[in-house]
PDB file of C-alpha atoms in Angstrom:
ATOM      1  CA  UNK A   1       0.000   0.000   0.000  1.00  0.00           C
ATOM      2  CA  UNK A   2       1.673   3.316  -0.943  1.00  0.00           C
ATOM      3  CA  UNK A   3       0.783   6.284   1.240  1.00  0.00           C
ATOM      4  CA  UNK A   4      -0.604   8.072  -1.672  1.00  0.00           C
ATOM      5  CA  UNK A   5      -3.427   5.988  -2.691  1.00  0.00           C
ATOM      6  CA  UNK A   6      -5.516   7.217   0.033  1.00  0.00           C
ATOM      7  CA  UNK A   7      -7.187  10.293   1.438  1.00  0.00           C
ATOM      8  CA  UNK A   8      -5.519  10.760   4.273  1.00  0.00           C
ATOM      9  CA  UNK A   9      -8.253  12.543   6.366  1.00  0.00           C
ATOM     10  CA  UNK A  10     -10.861   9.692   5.337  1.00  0.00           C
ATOM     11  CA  UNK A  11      -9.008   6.190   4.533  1.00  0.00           C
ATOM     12  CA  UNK A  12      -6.691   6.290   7.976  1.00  0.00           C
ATOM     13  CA  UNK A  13      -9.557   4.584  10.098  1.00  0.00           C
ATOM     14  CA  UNK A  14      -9.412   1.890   7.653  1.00  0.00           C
ATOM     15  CA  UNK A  15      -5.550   1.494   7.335  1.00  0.00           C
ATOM     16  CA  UNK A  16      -6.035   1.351  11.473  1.00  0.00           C
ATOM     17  CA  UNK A  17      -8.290  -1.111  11.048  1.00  0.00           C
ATOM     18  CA  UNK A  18      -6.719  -3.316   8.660  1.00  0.00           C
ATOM     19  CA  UNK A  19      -3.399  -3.318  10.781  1.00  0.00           C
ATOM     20  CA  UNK A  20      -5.062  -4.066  13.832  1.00  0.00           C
ATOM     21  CA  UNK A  21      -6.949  -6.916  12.367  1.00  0.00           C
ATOM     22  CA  UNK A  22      -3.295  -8.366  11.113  1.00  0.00           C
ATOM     23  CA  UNK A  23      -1.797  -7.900  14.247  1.00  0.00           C
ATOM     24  CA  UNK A  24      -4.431 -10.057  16.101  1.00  0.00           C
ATOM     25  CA  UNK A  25      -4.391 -12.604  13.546  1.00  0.00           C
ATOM     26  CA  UNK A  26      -0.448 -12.710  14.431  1.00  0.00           C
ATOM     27  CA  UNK A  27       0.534 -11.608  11.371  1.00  0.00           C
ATOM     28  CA  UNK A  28       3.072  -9.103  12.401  1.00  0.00           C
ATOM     29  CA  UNK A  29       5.395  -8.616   9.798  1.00  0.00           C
ATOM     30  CA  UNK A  30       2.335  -7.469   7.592  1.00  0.00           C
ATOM     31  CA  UNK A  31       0.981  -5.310   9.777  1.00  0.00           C
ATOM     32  CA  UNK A  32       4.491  -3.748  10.682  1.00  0.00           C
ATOM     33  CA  UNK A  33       4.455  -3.268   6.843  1.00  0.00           C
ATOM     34  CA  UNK A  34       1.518  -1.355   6.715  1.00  0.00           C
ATOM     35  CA  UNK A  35       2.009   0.848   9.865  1.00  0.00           C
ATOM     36  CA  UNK A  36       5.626   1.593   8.389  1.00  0.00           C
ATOM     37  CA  UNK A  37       4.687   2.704   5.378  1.00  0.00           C
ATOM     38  CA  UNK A  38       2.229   5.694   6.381  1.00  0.00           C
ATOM     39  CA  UNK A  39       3.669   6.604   9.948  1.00  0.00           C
ATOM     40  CA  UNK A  40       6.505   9.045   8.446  1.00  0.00           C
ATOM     41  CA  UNK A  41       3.493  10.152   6.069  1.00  0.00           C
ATOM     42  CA  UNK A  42       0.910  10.570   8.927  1.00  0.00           C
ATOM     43  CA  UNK A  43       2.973  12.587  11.130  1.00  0.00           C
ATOM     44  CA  UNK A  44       4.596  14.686   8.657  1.00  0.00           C
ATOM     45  CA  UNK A  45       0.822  16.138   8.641  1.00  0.00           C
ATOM     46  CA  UNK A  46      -0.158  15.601  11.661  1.00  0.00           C
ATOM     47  CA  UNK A  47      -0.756  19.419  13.125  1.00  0.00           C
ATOM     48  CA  UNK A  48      -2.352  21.021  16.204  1.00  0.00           C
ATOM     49  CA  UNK A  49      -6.172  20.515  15.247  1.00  0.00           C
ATOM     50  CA  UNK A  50      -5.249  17.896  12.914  1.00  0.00           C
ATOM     51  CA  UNK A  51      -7.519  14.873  13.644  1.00  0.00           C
ATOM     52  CA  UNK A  52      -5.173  12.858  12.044  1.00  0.00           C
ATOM     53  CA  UNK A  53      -3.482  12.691  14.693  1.00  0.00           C
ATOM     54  CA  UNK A  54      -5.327  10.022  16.511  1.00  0.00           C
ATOM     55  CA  UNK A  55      -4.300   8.010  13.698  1.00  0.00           C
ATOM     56  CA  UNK A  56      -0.877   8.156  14.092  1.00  0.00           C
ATOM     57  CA  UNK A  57      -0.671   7.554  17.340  1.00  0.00           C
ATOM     58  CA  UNK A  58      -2.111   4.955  17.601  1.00  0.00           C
ATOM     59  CA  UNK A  59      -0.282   3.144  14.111  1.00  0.00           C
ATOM     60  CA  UNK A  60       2.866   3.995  16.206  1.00  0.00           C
ATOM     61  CA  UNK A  61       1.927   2.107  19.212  1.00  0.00           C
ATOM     62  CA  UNK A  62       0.732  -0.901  17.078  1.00  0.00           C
ATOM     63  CA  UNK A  63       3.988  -0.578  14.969  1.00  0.00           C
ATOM     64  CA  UNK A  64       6.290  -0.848  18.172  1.00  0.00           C
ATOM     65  CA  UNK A  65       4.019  -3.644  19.371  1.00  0.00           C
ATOM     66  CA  UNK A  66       4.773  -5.538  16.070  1.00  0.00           C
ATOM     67  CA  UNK A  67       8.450  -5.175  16.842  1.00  0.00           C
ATOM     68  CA  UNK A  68       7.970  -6.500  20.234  1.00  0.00           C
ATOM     69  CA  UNK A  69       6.262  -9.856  18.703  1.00  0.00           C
ATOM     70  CA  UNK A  70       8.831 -10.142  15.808  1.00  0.00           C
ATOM     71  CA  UNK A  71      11.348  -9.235  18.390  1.00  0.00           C
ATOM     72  CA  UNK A  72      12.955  -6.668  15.679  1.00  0.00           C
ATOM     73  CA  UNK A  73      15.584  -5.257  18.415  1.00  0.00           C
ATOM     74  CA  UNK A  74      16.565  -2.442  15.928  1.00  0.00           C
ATOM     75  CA  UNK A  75      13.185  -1.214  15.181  1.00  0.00           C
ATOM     76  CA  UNK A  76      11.339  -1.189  17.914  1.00  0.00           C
ATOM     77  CA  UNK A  77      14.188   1.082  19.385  1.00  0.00           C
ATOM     78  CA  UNK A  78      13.585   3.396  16.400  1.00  0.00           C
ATOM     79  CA  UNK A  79       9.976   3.506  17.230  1.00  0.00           C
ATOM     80  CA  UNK A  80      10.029   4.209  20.912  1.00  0.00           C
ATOM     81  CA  UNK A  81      12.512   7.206  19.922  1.00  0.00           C
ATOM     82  CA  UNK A  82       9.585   8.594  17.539  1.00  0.00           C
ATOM     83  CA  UNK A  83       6.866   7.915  20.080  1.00  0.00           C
ATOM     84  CA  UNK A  84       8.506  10.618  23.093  1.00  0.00           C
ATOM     85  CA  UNK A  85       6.265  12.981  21.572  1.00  0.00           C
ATOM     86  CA  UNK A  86       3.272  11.141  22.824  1.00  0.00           C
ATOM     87  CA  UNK A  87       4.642   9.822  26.480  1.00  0.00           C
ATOM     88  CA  UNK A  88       3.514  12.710  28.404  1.00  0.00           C
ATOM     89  CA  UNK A  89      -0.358  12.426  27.764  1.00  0.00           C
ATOM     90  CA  UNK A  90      -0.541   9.248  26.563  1.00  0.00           C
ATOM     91  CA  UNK A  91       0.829   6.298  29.669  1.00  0.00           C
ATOM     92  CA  UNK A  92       0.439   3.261  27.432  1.00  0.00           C
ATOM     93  CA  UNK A  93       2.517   4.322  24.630  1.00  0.00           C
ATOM     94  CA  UNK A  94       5.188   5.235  27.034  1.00  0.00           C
ATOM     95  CA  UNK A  95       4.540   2.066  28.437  1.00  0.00           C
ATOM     96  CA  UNK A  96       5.157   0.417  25.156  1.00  0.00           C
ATOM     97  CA  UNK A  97       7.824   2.246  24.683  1.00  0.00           C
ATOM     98  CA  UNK A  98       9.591   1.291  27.728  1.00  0.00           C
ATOM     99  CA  UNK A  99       9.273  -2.388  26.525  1.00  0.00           C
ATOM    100  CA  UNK A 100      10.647  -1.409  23.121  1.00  0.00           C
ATOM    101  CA  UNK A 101      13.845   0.292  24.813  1.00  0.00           C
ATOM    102  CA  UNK A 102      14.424  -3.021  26.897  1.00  0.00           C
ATOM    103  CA  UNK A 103      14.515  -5.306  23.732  1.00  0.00           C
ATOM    104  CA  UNK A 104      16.536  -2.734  21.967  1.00  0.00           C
ATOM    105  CA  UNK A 105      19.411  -3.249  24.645  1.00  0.00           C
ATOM    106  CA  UNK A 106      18.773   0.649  26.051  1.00  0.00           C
ATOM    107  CA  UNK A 107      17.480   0.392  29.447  1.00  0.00           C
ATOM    108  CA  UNK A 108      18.537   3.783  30.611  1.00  0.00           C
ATOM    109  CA  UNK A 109      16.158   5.409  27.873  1.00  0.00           C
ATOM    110  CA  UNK A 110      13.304   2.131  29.073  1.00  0.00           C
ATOM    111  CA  UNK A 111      13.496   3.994  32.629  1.00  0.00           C
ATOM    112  CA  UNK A 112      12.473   7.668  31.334  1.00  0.00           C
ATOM    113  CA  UNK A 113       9.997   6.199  29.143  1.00  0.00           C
ATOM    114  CA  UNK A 114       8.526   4.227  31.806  1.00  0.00           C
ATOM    115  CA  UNK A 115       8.544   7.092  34.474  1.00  0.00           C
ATOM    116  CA  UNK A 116       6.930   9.186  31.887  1.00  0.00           C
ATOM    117  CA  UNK A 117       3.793   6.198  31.716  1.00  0.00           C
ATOM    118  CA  UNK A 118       3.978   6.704  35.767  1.00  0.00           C
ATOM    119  CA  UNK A 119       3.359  10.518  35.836  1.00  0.00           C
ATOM    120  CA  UNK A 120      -0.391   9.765  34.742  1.00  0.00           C
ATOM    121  CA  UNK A 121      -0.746   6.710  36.399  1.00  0.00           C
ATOM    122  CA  UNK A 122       0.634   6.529  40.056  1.00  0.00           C
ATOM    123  CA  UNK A 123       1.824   3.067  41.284  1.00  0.00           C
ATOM    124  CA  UNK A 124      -0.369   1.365  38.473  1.00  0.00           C
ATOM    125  CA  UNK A 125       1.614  -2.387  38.965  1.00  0.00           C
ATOM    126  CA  UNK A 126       2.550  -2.705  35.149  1.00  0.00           C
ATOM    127  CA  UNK A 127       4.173   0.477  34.759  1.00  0.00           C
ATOM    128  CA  UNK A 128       5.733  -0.094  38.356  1.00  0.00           C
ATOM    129  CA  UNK A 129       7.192  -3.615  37.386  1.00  0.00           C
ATOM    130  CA  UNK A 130       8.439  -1.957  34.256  1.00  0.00           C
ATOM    131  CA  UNK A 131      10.333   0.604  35.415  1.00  0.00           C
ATOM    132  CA  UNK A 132      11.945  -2.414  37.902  1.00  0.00           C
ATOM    133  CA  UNK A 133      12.954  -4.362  34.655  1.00  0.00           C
ATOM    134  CA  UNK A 134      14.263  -1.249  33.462  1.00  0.00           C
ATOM    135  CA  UNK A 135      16.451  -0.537  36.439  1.00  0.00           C
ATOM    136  CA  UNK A 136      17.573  -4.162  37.109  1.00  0.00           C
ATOM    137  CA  UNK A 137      18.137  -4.135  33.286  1.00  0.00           C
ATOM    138  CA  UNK A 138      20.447  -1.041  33.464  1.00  0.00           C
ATOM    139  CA  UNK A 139      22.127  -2.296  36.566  1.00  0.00           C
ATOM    140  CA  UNK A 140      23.040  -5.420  34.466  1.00  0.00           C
ATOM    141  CA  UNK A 141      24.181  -3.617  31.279  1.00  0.00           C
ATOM    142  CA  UNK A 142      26.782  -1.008  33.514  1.00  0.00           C
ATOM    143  CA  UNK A 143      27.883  -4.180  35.656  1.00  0.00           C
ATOM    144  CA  UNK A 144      28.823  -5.867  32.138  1.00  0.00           C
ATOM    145  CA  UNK A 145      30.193  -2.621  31.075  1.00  0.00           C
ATOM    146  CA  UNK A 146      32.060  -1.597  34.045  1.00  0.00           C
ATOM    147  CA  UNK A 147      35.459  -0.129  32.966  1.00  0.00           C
ATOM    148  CA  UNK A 148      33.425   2.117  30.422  1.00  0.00           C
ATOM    149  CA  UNK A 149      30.159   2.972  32.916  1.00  0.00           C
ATOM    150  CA  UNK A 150      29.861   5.463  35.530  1.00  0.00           C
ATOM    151  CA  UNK A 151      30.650   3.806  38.927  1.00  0.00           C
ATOM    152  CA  UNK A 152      28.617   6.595  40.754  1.00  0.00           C
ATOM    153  CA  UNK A 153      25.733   5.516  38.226  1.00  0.00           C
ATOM    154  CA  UNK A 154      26.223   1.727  38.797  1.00  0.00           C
ATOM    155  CA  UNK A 155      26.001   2.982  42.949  1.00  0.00           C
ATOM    156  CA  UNK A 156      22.654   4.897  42.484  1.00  0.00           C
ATOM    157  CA  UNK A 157      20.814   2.060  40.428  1.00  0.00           C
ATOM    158  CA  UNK A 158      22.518  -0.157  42.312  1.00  0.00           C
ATOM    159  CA  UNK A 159      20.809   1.268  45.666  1.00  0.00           C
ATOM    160  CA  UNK A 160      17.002   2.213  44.135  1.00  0.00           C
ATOM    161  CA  UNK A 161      16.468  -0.624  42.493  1.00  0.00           C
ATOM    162  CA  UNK A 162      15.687  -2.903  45.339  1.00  0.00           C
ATOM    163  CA  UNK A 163      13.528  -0.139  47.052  1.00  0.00           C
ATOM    164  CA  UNK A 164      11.496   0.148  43.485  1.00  0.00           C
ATOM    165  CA  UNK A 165      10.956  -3.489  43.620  1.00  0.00           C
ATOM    166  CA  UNK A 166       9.480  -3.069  46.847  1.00  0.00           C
ATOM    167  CA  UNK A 167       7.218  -0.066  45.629  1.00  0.00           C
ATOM    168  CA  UNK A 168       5.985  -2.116  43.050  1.00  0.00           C
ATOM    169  CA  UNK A 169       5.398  -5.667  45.183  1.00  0.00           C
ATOM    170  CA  UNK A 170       3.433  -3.317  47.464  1.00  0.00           C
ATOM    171  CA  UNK A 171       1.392  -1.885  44.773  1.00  0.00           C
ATOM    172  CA  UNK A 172       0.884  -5.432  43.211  1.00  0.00           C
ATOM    173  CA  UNK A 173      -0.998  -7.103  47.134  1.00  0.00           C
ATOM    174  CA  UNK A 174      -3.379  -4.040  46.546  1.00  0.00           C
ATOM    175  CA  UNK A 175      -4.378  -4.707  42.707  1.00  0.00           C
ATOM    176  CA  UNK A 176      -2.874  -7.813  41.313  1.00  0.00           C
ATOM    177  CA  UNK A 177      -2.639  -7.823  37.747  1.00  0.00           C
ATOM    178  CA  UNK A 178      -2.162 -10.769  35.586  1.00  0.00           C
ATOM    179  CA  UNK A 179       1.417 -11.599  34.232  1.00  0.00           C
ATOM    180  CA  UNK A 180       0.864 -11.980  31.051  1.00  0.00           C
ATOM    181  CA  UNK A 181      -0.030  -8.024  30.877  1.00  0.00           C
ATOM    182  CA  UNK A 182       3.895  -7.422  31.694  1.00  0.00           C
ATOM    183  CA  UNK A 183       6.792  -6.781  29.545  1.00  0.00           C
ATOM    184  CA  UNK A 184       7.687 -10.127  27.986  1.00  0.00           C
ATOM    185  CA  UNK A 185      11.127  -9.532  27.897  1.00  0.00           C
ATOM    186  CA  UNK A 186      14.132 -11.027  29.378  1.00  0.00           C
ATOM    187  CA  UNK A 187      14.024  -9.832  33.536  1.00  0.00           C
ATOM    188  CA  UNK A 188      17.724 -11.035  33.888  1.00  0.00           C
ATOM    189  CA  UNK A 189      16.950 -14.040  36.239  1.00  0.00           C
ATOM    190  CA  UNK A 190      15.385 -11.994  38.638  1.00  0.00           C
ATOM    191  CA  UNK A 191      12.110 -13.436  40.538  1.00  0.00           C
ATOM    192  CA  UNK A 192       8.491 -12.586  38.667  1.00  0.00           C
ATOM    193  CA  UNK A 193       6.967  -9.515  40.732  1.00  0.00           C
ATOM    194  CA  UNK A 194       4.108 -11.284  40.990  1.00  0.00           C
ATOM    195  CA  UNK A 195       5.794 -13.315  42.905  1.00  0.00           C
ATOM    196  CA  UNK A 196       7.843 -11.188  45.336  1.00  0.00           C
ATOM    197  CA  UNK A 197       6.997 -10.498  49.163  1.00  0.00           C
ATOM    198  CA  UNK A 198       8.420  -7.175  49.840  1.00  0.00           C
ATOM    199  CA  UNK A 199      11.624  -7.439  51.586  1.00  0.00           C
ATOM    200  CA  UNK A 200      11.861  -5.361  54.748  1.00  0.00           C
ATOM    201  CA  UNK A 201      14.155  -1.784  54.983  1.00  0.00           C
ATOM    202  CA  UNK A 202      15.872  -1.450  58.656  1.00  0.00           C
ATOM    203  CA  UNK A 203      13.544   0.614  60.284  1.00  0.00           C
ATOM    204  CA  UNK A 204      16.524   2.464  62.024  1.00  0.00           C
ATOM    205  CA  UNK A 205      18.549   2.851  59.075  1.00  0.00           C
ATOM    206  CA  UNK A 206      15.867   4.025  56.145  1.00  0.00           C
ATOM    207  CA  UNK A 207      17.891   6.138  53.170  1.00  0.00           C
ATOM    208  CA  UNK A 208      16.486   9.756  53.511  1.00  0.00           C
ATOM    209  CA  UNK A 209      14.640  11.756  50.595  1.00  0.00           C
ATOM    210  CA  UNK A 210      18.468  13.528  50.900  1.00  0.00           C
ATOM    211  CA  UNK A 211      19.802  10.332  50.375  1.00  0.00           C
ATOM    212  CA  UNK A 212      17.608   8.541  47.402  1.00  0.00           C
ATOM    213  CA  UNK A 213      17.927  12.209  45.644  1.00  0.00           C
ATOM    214  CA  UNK A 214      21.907  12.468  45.258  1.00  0.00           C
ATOM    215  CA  UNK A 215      21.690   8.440  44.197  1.00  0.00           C
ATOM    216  CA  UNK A 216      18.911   9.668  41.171  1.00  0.00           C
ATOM    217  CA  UNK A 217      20.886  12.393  40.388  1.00  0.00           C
ATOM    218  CA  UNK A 218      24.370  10.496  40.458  1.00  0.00           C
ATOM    219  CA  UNK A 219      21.782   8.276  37.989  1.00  0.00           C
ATOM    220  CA  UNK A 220      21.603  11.291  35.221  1.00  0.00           C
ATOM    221  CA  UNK A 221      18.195  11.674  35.997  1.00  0.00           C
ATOM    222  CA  UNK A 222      16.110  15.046  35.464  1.00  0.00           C
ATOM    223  CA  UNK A 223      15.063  16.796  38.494  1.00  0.00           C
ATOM    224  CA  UNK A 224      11.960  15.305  37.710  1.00  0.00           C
ATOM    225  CA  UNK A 225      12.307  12.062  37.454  1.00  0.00           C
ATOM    226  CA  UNK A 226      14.611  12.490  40.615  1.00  0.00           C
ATOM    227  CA  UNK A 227      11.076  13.463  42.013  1.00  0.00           C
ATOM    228  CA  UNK A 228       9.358  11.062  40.521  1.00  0.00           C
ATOM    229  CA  UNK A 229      11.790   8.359  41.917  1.00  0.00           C
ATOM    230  CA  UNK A 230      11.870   9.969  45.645  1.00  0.00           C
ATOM    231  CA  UNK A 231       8.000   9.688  45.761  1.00  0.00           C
ATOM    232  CA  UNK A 232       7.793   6.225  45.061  1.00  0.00           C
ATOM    233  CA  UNK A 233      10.713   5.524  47.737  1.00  0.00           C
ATOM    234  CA  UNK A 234       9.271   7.012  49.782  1.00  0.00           C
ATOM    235  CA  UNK A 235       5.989   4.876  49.513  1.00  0.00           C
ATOM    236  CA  UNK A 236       8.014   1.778  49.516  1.00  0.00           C
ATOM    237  CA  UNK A 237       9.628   3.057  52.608  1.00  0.00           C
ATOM    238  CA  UNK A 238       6.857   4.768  54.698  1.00  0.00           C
ATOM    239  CA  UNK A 239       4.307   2.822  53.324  1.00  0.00           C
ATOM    240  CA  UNK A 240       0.932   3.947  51.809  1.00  0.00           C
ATOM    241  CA  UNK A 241      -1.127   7.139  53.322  1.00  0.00           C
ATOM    242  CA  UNK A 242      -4.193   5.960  51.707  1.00  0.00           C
ATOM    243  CA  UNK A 243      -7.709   5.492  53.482  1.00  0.00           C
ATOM    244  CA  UNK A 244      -7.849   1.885  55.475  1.00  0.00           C
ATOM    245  CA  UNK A 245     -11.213   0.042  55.301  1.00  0.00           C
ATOM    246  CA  UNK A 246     -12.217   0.240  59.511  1.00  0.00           C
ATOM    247  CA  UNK A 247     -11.463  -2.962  61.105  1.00  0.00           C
ATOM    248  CA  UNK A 248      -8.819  -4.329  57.890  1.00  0.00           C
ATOM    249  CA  UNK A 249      -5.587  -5.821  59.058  1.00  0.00           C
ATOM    250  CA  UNK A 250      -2.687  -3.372  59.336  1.00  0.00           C
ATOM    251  CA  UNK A 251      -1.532  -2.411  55.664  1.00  0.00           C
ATOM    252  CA  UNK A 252      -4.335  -3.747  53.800  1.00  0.00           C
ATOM    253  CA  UNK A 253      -4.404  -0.526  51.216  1.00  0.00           C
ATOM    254  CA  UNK A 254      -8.203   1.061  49.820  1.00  0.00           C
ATOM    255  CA  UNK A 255      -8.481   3.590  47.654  1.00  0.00           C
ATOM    256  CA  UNK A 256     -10.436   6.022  47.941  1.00  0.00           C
ATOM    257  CA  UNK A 257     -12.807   5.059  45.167  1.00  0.00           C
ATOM    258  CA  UNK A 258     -13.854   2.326  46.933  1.00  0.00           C
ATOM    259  CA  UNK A 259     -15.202   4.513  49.678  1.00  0.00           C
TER     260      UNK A 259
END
């Protein structure tokens, strides 16, 4: 199909269509096809007001999600890197995204993308055990790397990751989600979330918000995603201040919308 054949205002909702109808018939490579050949077309005229631009978001998400099944490391890298546009209002694609940097080998780009998906969507599990594959995955790559990687880096990931992890087992005894809604790719041997009890900080020897901030910023995080990162350590330390049902065992968590 060649981008000029159709109207672009009109025929979009059926190029959408048609690609989402290959992709759950499994038939990725064609659909990756399809939503390659009119995404560089699609946002070249995609404009504020432009209702096109629907379209192309959502082509891009399917495209990267192709490249996750065909497991097209390259690609899906070069996807997620046209997709930033979108992270900010948009959590899924920047959840995508964040599994598209982790099979391109770039786990340091996964973790913005995934904090991005958490700025709308505050310890929502998947986007929680994301950003923990990202950070045990860019622990592992400067480990492997460790003559030509930061050592204060490999420190600060080193030192958040396992409070994350706790952050997001926390998260996942409130509102289990099922597995198979997770990032399928490789976790470096570490133990399915799902899975995980959350391990206990020393009470009398917690890291302080003074602390967790110099190891984001030793990180190269933005300021913030060095606040993004002290509010969730700070949950996984303290604990949750949300509304307890009256007579629930001790840190039993309800939202508020239950009320």
């Amino acid at each position: 199909m060649r981008v000029h054949e159709f109207d672009m205002e009109r025929d979009l909702k059926e190029v959408e269509y048609t690609a989402q109808r290959l992709y759950l018939q499994h038939k990725y490579s064609e659909a990756l096809f399809i939503c390659n050949s009119v995404i560089g077309a699609v946002a070249a005229a995609d404009a504020p007001g432009n209702r096109t631009g629907s379209h192309s978001r959502e082509l891009l998400d399917m495209a990267m999600r192709c490249a996750l099944k065909l497991q097209d490391h390259s690609r899906a890298g070069e996807l997620a890197d046209q997709s930033k546009e979108y992270w900010d209002t948009l959590s899924g694609c920047a959840a995508t995204a964040t599994q598209a940097y982790l099979l391109a080998g770039r786990p340091r780009e996964a973790i913005t993308a995934s904090l991005s998906a958490l700025r709308n969507r505050v310890q929502l599990y998947p986007y929680l055990a994301l950003l923990c594959e990202a950070a045990s995955a860019w622990k592992a790559q400067l480990e492997a790397n460790a003559r030509s990687s930061s050592p204060d880096a490999l420190r600060g990931i080193s030192s958040l990751a396992p409070i994350l992890d706790i952050a997001a087992a926390k998260t996942h005894r409130v509102h289990p989600f099922r597995q198979d809604l997770l990032s399928s790719t490789a976790r470096h041997d570490r133990q399915p979330l799902r899975q995980m009890q959350p391990p206990m900080i020393p009470l009398e020897h917690p890291p302080s918000s003074e602390m967790v901030a110099s190891w984001a910023t030793a990180c190269g995080f933005s300021e913030q995603e060095v606040e993004q990162i002290n509010s969730l350590c700070s949950y996984a330390i303290a604990g949750t201040t949300a509304v307890y049902e009256d007579g629930a065992a001790e840190g039993v968590w309800r939202s508020v919308r239950t009320l």
